[in-house]
PDB file of C-alpha atoms in Angstrom:
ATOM      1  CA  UNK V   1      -8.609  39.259  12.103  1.00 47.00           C
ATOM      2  CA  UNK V   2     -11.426  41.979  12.194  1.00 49.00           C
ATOM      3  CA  UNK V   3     -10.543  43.128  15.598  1.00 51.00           C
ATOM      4  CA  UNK V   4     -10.066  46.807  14.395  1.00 53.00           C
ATOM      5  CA  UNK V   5     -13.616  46.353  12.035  1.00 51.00           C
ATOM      6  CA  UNK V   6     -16.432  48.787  12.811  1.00 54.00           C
ATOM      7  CA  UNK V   7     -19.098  46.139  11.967  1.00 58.00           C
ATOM      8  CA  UNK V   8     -18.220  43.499  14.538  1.00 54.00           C
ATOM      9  CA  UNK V   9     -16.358  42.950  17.968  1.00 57.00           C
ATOM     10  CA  UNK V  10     -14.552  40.718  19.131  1.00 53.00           C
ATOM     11  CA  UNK V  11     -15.324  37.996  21.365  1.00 54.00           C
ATOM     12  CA  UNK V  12     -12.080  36.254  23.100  1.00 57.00           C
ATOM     13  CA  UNK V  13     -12.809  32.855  23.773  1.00 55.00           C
ATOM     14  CA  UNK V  14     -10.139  31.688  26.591  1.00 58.00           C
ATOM     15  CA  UNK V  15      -8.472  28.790  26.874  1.00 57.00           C
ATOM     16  CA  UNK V  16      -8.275  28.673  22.990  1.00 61.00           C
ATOM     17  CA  UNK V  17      -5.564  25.772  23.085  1.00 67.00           C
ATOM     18  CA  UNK V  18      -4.496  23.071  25.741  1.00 75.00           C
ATOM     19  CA  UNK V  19      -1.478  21.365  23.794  1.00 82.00           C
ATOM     20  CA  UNK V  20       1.924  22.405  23.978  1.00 86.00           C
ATOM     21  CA  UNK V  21       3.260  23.402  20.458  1.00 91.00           C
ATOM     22  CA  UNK V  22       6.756  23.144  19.663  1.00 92.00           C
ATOM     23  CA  UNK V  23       8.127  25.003  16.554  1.00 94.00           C
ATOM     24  CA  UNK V  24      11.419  23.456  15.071  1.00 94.00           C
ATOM     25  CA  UNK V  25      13.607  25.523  12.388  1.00 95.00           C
ATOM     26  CA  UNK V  26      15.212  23.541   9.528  1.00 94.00           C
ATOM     27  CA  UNK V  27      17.839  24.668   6.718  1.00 92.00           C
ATOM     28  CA  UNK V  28      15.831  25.881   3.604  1.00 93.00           C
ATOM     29  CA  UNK V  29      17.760  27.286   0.825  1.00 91.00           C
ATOM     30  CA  UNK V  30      14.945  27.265  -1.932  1.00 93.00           C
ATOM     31  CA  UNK V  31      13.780  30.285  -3.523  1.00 90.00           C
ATOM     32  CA  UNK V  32       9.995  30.906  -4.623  1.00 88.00           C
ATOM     33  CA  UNK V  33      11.422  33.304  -7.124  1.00 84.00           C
ATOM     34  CA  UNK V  34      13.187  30.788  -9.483  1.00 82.00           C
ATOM     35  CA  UNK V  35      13.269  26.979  -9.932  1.00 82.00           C
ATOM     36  CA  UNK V  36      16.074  25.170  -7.748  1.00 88.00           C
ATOM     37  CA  UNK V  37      18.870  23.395  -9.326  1.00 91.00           C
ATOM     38  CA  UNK V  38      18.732  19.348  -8.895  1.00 93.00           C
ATOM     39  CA  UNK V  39      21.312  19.500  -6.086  1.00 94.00           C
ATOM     40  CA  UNK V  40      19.454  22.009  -4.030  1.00 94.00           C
ATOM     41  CA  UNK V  41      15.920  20.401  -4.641  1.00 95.00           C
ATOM     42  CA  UNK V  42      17.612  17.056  -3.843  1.00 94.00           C
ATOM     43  CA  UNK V  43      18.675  18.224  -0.583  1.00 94.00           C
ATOM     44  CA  UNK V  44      15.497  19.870   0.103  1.00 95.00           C
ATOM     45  CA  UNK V  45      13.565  16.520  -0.869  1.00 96.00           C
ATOM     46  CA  UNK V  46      15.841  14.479   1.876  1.00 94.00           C
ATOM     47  CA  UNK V  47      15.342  17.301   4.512  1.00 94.00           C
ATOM     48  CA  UNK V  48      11.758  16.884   4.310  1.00 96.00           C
ATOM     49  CA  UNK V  49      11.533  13.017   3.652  1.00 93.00           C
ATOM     50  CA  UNK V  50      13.968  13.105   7.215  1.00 91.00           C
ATOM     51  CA  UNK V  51      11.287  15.158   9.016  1.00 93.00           C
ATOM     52  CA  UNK V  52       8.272  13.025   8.612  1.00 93.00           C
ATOM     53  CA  UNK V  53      10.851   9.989   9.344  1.00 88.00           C
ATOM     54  CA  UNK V  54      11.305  11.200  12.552  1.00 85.00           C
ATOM     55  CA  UNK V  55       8.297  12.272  13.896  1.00 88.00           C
ATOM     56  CA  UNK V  56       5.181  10.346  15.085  1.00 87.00           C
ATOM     57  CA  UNK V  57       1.997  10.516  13.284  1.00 89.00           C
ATOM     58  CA  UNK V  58       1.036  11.992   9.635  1.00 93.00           C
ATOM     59  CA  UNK V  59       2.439  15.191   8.938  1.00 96.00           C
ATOM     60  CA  UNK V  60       0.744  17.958   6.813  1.00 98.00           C
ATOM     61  CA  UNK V  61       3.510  19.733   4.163  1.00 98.00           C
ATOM     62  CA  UNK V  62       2.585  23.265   3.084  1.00 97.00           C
ATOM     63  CA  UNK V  63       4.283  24.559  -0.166  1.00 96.00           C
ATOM     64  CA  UNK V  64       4.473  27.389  -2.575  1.00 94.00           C
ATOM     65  CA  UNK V  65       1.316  26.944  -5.059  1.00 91.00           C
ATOM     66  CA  UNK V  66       3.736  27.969  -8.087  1.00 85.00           C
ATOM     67  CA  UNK V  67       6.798  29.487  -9.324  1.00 76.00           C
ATOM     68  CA  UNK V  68       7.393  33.517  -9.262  1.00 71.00           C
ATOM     69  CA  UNK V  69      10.198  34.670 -11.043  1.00 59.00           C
ATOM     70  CA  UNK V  70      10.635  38.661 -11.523  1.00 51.00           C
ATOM     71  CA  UNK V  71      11.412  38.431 -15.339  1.00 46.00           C
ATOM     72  CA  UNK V  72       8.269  35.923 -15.860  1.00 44.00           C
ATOM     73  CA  UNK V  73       5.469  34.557 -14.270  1.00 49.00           C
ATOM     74  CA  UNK V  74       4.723  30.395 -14.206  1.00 47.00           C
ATOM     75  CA  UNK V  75       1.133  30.155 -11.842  1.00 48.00           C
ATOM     76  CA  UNK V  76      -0.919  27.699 -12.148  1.00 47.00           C
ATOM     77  CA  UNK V  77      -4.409  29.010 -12.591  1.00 53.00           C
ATOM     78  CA  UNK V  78      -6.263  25.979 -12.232  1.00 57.00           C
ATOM     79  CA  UNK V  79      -7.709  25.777  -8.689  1.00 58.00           C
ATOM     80  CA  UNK V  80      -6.736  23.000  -6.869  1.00 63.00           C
ATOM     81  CA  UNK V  81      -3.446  22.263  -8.478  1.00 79.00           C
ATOM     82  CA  UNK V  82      -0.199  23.000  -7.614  1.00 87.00           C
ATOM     83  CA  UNK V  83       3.660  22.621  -9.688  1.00 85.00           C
ATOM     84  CA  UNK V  84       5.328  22.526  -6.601  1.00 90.00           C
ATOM     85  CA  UNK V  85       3.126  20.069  -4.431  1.00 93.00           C
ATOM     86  CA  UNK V  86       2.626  17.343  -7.443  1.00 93.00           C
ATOM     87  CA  UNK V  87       6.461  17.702  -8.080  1.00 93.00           C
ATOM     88  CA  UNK V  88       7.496  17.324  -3.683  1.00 96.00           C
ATOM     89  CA  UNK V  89       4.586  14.666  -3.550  1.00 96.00           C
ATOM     90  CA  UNK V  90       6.280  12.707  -6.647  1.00 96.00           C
ATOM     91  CA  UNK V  91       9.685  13.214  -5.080  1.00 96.00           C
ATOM     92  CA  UNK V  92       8.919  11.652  -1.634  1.00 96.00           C
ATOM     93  CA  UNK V  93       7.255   8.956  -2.490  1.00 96.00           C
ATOM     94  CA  UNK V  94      10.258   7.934  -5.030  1.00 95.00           C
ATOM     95  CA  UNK V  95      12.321   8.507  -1.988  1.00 93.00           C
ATOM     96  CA  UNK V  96      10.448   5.604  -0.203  1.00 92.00           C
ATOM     97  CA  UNK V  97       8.292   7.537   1.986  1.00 92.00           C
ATOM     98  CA  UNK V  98       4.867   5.878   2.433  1.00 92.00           C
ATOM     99  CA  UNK V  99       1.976   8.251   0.624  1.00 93.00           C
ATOM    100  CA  UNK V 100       0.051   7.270   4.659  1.00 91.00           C
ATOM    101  CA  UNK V 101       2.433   9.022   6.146  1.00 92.00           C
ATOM    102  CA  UNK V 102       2.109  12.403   4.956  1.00 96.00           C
ATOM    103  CA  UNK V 103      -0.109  15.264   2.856  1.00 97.00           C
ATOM    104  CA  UNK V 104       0.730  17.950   0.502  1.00 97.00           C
ATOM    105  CA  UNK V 105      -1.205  21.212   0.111  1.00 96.00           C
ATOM    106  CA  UNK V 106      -0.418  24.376  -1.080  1.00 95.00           C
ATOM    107  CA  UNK V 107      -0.246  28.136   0.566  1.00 94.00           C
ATOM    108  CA  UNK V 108      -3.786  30.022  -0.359  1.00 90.00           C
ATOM    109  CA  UNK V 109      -5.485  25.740  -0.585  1.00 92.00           C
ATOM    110  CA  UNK V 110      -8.900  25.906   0.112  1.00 91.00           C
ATOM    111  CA  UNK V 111      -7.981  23.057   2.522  1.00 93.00           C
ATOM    112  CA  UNK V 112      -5.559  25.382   4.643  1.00 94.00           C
ATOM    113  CA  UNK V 113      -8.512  27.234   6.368  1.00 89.00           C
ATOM    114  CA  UNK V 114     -11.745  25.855   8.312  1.00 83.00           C
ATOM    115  CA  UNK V 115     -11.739  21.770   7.506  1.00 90.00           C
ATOM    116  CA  UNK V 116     -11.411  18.874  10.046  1.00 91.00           C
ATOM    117  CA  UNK V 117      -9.900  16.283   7.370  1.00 94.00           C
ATOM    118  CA  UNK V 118      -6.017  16.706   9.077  1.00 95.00           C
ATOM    119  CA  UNK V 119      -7.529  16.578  12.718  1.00 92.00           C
ATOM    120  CA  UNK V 120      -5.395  13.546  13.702  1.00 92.00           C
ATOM    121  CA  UNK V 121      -2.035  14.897  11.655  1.00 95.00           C
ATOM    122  CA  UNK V 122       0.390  15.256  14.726  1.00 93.00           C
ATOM    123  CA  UNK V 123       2.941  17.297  12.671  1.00 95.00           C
ATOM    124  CA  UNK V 124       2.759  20.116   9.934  1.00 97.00           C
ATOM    125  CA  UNK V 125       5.954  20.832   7.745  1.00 98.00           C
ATOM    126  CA  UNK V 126       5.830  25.129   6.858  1.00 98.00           C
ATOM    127  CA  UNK V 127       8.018  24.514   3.309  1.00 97.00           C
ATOM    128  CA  UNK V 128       9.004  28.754   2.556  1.00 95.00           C
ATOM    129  CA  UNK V 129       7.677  31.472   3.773  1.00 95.00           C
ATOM    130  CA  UNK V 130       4.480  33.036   2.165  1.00 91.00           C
ATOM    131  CA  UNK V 131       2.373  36.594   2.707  1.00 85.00           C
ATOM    132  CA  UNK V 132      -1.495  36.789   2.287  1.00 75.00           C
ATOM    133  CA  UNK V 133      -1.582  38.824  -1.596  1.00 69.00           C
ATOM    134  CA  UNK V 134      -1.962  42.125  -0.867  1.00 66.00           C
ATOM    135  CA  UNK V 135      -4.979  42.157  -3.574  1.00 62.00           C
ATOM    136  CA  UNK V 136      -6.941  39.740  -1.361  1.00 60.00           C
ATOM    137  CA  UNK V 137      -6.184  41.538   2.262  1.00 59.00           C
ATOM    138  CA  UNK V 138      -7.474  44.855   0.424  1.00 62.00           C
ATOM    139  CA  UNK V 139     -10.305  42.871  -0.367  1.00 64.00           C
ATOM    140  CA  UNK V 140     -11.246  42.238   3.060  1.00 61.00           C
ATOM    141  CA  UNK V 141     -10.329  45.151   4.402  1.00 60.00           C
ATOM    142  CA  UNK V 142     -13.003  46.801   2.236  1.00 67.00           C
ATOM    143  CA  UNK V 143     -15.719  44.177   2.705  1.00 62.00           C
ATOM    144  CA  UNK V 144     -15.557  44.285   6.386  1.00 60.00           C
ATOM    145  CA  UNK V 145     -14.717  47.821   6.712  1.00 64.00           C
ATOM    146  CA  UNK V 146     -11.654  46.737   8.474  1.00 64.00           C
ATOM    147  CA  UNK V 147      -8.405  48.610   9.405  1.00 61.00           C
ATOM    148  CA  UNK V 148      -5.898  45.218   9.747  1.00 63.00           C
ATOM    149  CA  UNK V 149      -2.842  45.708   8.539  1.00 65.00           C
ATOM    150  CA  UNK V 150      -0.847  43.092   6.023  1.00 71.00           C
ATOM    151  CA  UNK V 151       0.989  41.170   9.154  1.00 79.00           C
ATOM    152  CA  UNK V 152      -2.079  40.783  11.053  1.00 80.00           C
ATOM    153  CA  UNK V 153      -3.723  39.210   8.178  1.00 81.00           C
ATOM    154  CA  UNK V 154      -0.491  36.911   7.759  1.00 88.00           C
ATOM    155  CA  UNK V 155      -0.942  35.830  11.477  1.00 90.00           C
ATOM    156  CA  UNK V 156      -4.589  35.138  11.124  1.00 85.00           C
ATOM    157  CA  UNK V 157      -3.840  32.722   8.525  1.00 89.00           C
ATOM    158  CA  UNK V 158      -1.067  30.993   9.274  1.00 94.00           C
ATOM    159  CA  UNK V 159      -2.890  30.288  12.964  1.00 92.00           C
ATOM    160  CA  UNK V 160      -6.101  29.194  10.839  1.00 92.00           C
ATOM    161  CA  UNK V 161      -3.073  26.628   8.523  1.00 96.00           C
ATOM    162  CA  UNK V 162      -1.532  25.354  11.974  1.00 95.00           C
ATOM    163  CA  UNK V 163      -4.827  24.738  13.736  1.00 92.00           C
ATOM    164  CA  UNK V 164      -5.988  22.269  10.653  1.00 94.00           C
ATOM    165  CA  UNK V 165      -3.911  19.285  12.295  1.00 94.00           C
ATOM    166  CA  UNK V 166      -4.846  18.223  15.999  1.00 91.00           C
ATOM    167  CA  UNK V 167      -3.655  21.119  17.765  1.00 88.00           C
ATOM    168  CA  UNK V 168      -7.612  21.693  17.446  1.00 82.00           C
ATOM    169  CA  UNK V 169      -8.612  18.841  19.409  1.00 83.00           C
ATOM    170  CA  UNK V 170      -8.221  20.226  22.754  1.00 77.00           C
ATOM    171  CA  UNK V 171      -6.481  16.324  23.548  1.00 79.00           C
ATOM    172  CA  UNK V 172      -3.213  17.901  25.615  1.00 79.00           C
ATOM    173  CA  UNK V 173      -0.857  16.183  23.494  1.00 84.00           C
ATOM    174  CA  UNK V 174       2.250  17.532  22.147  1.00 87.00           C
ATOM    175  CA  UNK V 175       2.214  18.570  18.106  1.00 92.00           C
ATOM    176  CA  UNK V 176       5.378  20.011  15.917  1.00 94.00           C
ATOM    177  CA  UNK V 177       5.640  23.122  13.924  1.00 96.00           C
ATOM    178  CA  UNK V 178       8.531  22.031  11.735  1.00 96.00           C
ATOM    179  CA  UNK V 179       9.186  25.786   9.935  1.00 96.00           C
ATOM    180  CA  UNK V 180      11.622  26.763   6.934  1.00 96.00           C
ATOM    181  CA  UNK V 181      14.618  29.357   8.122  1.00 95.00           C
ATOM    182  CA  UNK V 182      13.524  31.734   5.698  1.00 95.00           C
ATOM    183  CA  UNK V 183      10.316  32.585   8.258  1.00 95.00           C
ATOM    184  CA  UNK V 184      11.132  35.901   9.818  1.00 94.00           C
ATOM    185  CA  UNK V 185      11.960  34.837  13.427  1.00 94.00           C
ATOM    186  CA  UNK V 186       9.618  37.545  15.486  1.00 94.00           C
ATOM    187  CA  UNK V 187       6.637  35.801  13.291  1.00 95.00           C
ATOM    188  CA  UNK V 188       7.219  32.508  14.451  1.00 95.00           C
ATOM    189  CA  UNK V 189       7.825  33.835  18.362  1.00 93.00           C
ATOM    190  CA  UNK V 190       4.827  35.475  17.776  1.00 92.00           C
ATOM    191  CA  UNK V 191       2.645  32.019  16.604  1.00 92.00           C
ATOM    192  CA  UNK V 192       4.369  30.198  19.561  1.00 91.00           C
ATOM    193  CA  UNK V 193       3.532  32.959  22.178  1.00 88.00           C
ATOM    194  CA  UNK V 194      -0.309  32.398  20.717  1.00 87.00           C
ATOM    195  CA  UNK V 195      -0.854  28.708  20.302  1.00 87.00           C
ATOM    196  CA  UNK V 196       0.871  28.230  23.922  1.00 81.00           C
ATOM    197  CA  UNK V 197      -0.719  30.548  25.957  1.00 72.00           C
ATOM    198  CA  UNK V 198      -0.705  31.263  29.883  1.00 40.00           C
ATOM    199  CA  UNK V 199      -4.121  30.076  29.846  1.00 38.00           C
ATOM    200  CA  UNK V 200      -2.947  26.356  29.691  1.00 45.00           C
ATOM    201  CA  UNK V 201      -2.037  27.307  33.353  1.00 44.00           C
ATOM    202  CA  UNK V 202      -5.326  25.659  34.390  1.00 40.00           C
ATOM    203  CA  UNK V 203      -4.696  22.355  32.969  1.00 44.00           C
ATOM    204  CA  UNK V 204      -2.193  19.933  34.875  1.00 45.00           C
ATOM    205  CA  UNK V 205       0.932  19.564  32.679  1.00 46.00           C
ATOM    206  CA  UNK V 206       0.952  15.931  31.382  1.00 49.00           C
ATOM    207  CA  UNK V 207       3.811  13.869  32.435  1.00 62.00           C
ATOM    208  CA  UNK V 208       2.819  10.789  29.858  1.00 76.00           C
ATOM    209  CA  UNK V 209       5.651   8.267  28.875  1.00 84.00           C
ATOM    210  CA  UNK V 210       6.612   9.007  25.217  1.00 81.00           C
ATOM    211  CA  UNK V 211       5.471   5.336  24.145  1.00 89.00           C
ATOM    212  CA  UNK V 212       1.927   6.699  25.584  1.00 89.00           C
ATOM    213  CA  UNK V 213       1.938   9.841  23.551  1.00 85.00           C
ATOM    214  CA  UNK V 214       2.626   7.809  20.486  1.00 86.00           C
ATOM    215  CA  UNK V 215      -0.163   5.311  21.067  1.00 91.00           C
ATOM    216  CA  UNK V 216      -2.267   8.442  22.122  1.00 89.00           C
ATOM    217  CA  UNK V 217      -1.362  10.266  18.810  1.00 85.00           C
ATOM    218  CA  UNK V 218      -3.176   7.694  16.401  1.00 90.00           C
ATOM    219  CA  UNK V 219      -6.701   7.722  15.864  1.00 87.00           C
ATOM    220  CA  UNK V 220      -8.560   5.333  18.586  1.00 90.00           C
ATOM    221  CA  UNK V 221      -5.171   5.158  20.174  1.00 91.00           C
ATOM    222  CA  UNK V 222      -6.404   6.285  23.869  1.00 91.00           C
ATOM    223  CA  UNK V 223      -9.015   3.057  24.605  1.00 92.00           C
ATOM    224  CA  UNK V 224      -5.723   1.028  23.914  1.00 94.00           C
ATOM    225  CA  UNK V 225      -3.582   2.785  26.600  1.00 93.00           C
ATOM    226  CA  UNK V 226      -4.451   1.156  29.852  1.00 94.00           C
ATOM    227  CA  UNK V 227      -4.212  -2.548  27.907  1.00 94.00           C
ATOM    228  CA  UNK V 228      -0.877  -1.571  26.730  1.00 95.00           C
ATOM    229  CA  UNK V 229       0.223  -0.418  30.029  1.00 93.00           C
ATOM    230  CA  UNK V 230      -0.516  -3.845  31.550  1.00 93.00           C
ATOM    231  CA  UNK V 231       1.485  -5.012  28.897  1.00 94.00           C
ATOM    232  CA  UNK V 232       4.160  -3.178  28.999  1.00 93.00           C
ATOM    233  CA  UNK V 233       4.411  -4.401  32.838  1.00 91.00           C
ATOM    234  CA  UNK V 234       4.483  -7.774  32.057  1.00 91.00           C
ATOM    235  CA  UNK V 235       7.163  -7.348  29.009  1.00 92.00           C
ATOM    236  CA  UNK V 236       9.264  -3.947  29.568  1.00 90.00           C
ATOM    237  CA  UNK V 237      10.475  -4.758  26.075  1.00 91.00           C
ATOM    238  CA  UNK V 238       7.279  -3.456  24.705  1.00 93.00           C
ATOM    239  CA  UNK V 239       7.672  -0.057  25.596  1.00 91.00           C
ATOM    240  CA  UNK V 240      11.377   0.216  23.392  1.00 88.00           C
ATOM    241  CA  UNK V 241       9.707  -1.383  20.553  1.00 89.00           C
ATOM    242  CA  UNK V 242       7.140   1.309  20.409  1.00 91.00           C
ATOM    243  CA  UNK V 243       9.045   3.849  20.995  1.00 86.00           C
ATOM    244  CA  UNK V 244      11.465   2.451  18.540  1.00 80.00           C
ATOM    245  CA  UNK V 245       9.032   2.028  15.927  1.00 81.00           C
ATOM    246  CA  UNK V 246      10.960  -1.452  16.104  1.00 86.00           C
ATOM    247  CA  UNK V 247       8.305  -3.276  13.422  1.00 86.00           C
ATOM    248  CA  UNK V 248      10.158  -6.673  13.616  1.00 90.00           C
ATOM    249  CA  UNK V 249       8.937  -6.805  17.838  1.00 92.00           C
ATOM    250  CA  UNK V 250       6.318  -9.977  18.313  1.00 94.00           C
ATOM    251  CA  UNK V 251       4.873 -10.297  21.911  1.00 94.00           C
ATOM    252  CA  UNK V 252       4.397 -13.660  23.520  1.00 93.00           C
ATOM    253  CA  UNK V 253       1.882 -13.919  25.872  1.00 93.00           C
ATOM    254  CA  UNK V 254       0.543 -17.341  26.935  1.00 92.00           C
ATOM    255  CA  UNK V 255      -3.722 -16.932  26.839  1.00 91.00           C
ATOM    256  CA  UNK V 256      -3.966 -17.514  30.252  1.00 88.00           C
ATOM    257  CA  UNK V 257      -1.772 -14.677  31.238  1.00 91.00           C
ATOM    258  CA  UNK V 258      -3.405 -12.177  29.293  1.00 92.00           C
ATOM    259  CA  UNK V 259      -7.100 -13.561  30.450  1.00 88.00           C
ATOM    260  CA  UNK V 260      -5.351 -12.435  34.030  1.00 88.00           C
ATOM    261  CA  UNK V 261      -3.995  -9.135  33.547  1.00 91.00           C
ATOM    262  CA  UNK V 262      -6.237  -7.797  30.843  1.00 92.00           C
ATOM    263  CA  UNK V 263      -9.800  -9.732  31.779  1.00 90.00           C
ATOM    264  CA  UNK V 264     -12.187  -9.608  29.039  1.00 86.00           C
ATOM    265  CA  UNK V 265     -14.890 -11.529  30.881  1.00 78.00           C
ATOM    266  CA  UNK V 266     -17.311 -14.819  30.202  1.00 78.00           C
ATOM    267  CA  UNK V 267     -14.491 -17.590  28.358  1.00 82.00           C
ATOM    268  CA  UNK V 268     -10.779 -16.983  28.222  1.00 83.00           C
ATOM    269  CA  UNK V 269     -10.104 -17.157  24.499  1.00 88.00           C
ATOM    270  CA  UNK V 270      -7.745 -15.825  22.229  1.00 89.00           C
ATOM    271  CA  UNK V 271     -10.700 -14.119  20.123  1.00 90.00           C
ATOM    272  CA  UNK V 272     -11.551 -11.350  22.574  1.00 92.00           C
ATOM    273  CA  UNK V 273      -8.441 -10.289  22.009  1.00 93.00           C
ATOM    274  CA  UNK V 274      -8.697  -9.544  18.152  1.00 93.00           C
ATOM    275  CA  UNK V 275      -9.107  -6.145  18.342  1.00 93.00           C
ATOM    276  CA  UNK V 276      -6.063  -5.202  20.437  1.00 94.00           C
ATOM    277  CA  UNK V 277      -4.060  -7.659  17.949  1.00 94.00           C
ATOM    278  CA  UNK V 278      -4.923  -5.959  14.712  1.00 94.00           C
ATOM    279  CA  UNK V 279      -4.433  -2.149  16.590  1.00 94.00           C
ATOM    280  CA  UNK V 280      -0.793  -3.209  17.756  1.00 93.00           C
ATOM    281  CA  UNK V 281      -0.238  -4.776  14.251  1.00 93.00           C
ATOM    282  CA  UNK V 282      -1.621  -2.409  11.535  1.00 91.00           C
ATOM    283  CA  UNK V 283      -1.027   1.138  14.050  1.00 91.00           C
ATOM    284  CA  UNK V 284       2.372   0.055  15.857  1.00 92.00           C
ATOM    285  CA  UNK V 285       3.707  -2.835  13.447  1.00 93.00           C
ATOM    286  CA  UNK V 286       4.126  -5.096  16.354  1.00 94.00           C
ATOM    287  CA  UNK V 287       2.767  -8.691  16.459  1.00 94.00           C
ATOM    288  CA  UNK V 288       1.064  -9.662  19.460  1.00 94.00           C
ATOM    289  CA  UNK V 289       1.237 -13.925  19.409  1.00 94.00           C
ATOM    290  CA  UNK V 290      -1.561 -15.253  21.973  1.00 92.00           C
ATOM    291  CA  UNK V 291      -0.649 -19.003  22.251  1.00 87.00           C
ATOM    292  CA  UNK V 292      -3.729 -21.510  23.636  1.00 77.00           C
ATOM    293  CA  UNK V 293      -0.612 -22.640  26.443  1.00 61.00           C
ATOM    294  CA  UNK V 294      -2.368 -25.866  25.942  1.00 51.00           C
ATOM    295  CA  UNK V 295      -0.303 -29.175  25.785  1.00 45.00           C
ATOM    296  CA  UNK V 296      -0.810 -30.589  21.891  1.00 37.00           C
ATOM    297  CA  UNK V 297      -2.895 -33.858  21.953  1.00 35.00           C
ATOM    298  CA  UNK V 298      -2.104 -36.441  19.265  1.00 39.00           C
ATOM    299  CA  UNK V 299      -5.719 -37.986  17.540  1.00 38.00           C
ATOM    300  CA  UNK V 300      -5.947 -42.044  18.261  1.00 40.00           C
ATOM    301  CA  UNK V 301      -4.831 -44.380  15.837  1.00 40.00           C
TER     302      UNK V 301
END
């Protein structure tokens, strides 16, 4: 951003990013400039509800703060609040999408530049495209006696938006850039050339299964993936259900078979086992049944 400033230079920092990035258009035929009709929202609402459907992990959805119409102006001044987000959050969640799934912020959010609280987001929804005011890039050109122009500013702050879900991690895993068609399309080529740069060249291209990247993609997912695996070898079924997100999948294992492909040490019992049972449940959905394998016996008369 201040690369042309008098007062400071630049330091590049290589490899910024080891992830691979992939930016996905979708239809967008809303208009900043006037409230949408109930059959366009409605379609907008399902577009959106359909994207965090089919991805893994939370997504982050960026909107318009307020409405900007050339024969009036509706803004909300309060800081922090948003017509458009409350109204898409409301939407969505009538639509049956569940509020864990997803986040709604708002272009200009104080939460759109440096926080860590959407570090394990996988996806990020780009709802319209939106310019830095020119009032506020004047105001940092003058502050840091810089000579950036209006696009530059644009691209410093959408990469500063993007890299607020867990393309910042550094973990090599795959995130999605899901943006509106009205983004210029030399912008976006421009993001993608950026977040995926040569410099990755250094770092072996991962060839993980996709049920792997999904377990990999929720928080304390990774010390899970080698157990998994083993199961996965003993039941190849496994591996559809989670890539499935099949949520009606249980798991039989007999407790002996388990205590011999996934040792836990000292007494085989189904206890040590509690804490890969609730991640599969509550993370994945699927139920992991650990029977004793122990013949029943009846109490004397």
């Amino acid at each position: 951003m201040l690369g042309k400033s008098s007062c400071f230079k630049l330091l590049d920092i290589t490899p910024k990013y080891n992830c691979q990035v992939d930016f996905r258009e979708f239809t967008f035929r809303v208009s900043r400039k006037h409230k949408p009709d109930d059959a366009t929202y409605a379609s907008f609402v399902k577009t959106v509800c359909s994207l965090c459907y089919s991805s893994f992990g939370k997504t982050l959805i960026v909107i318009w703060k307020d409405y900007r119409t050339d024969d009036e102006r509706i803004l909300t001044k309060e800081a922090g609040k948003s017509e458009w987000a409350d109204k898409l959050r409301e939407a969505l969640l009538t639509e049956g999408l569940a509020g864990r799934k997803f986040t709604i912020t708002y272009y200009g959010a104080s939460d759109t530049k440096s926080t860590n609280v959407y570090r394990d987001y996988q996806n990020i929804i780009l709802c319209g495209n939106w310019d830095l005011p020119p009032s506020v890039s004047g105001q940092l050109r003058k502050a840091y006696k810089s000579k950036t122009g209006q696009d530059e500013y644009k691209f410093w702050y959408t990469i500063q938006l993007l890299s607020r879900i867990g393309i910042r991690k550094n973990d090599g895993l795959k995130y999605t850039v899901y943006y509106s068609s009205d983004h210029p399309k030399k912008f976006i080529k421009s993001l993608g050339d950026y977040l995926n740069k040569v410099t990755m060249k250094s770092k072996k291209t991962t060839t993980d299964p996709v049920w792997m990247v999904r377990v990999k993609s929720i928080k304390g997912g990774s010390k899970y993936v080698d157990k998994i695996g083993k199961l996965i070898k003993y039941n190849p079924a496994l591996e559809k259900a989670i890539i499935g997100n099949d949520k009606t999948f249980q798991m039989d294992i007999p407790l002996d078979v388990i205590g011999g492909i996934i040792p836990m040490g000292g007494k085989k019992q189904r206890s040590n086992y509690k804490r890969l049972i609730d991640f599969m449940k509550t993370s994945l959905g699927i139920s992991l049944n650990i029977p004793n394998n122990r013949k029943s016996i009846k109490p004397k008369p």
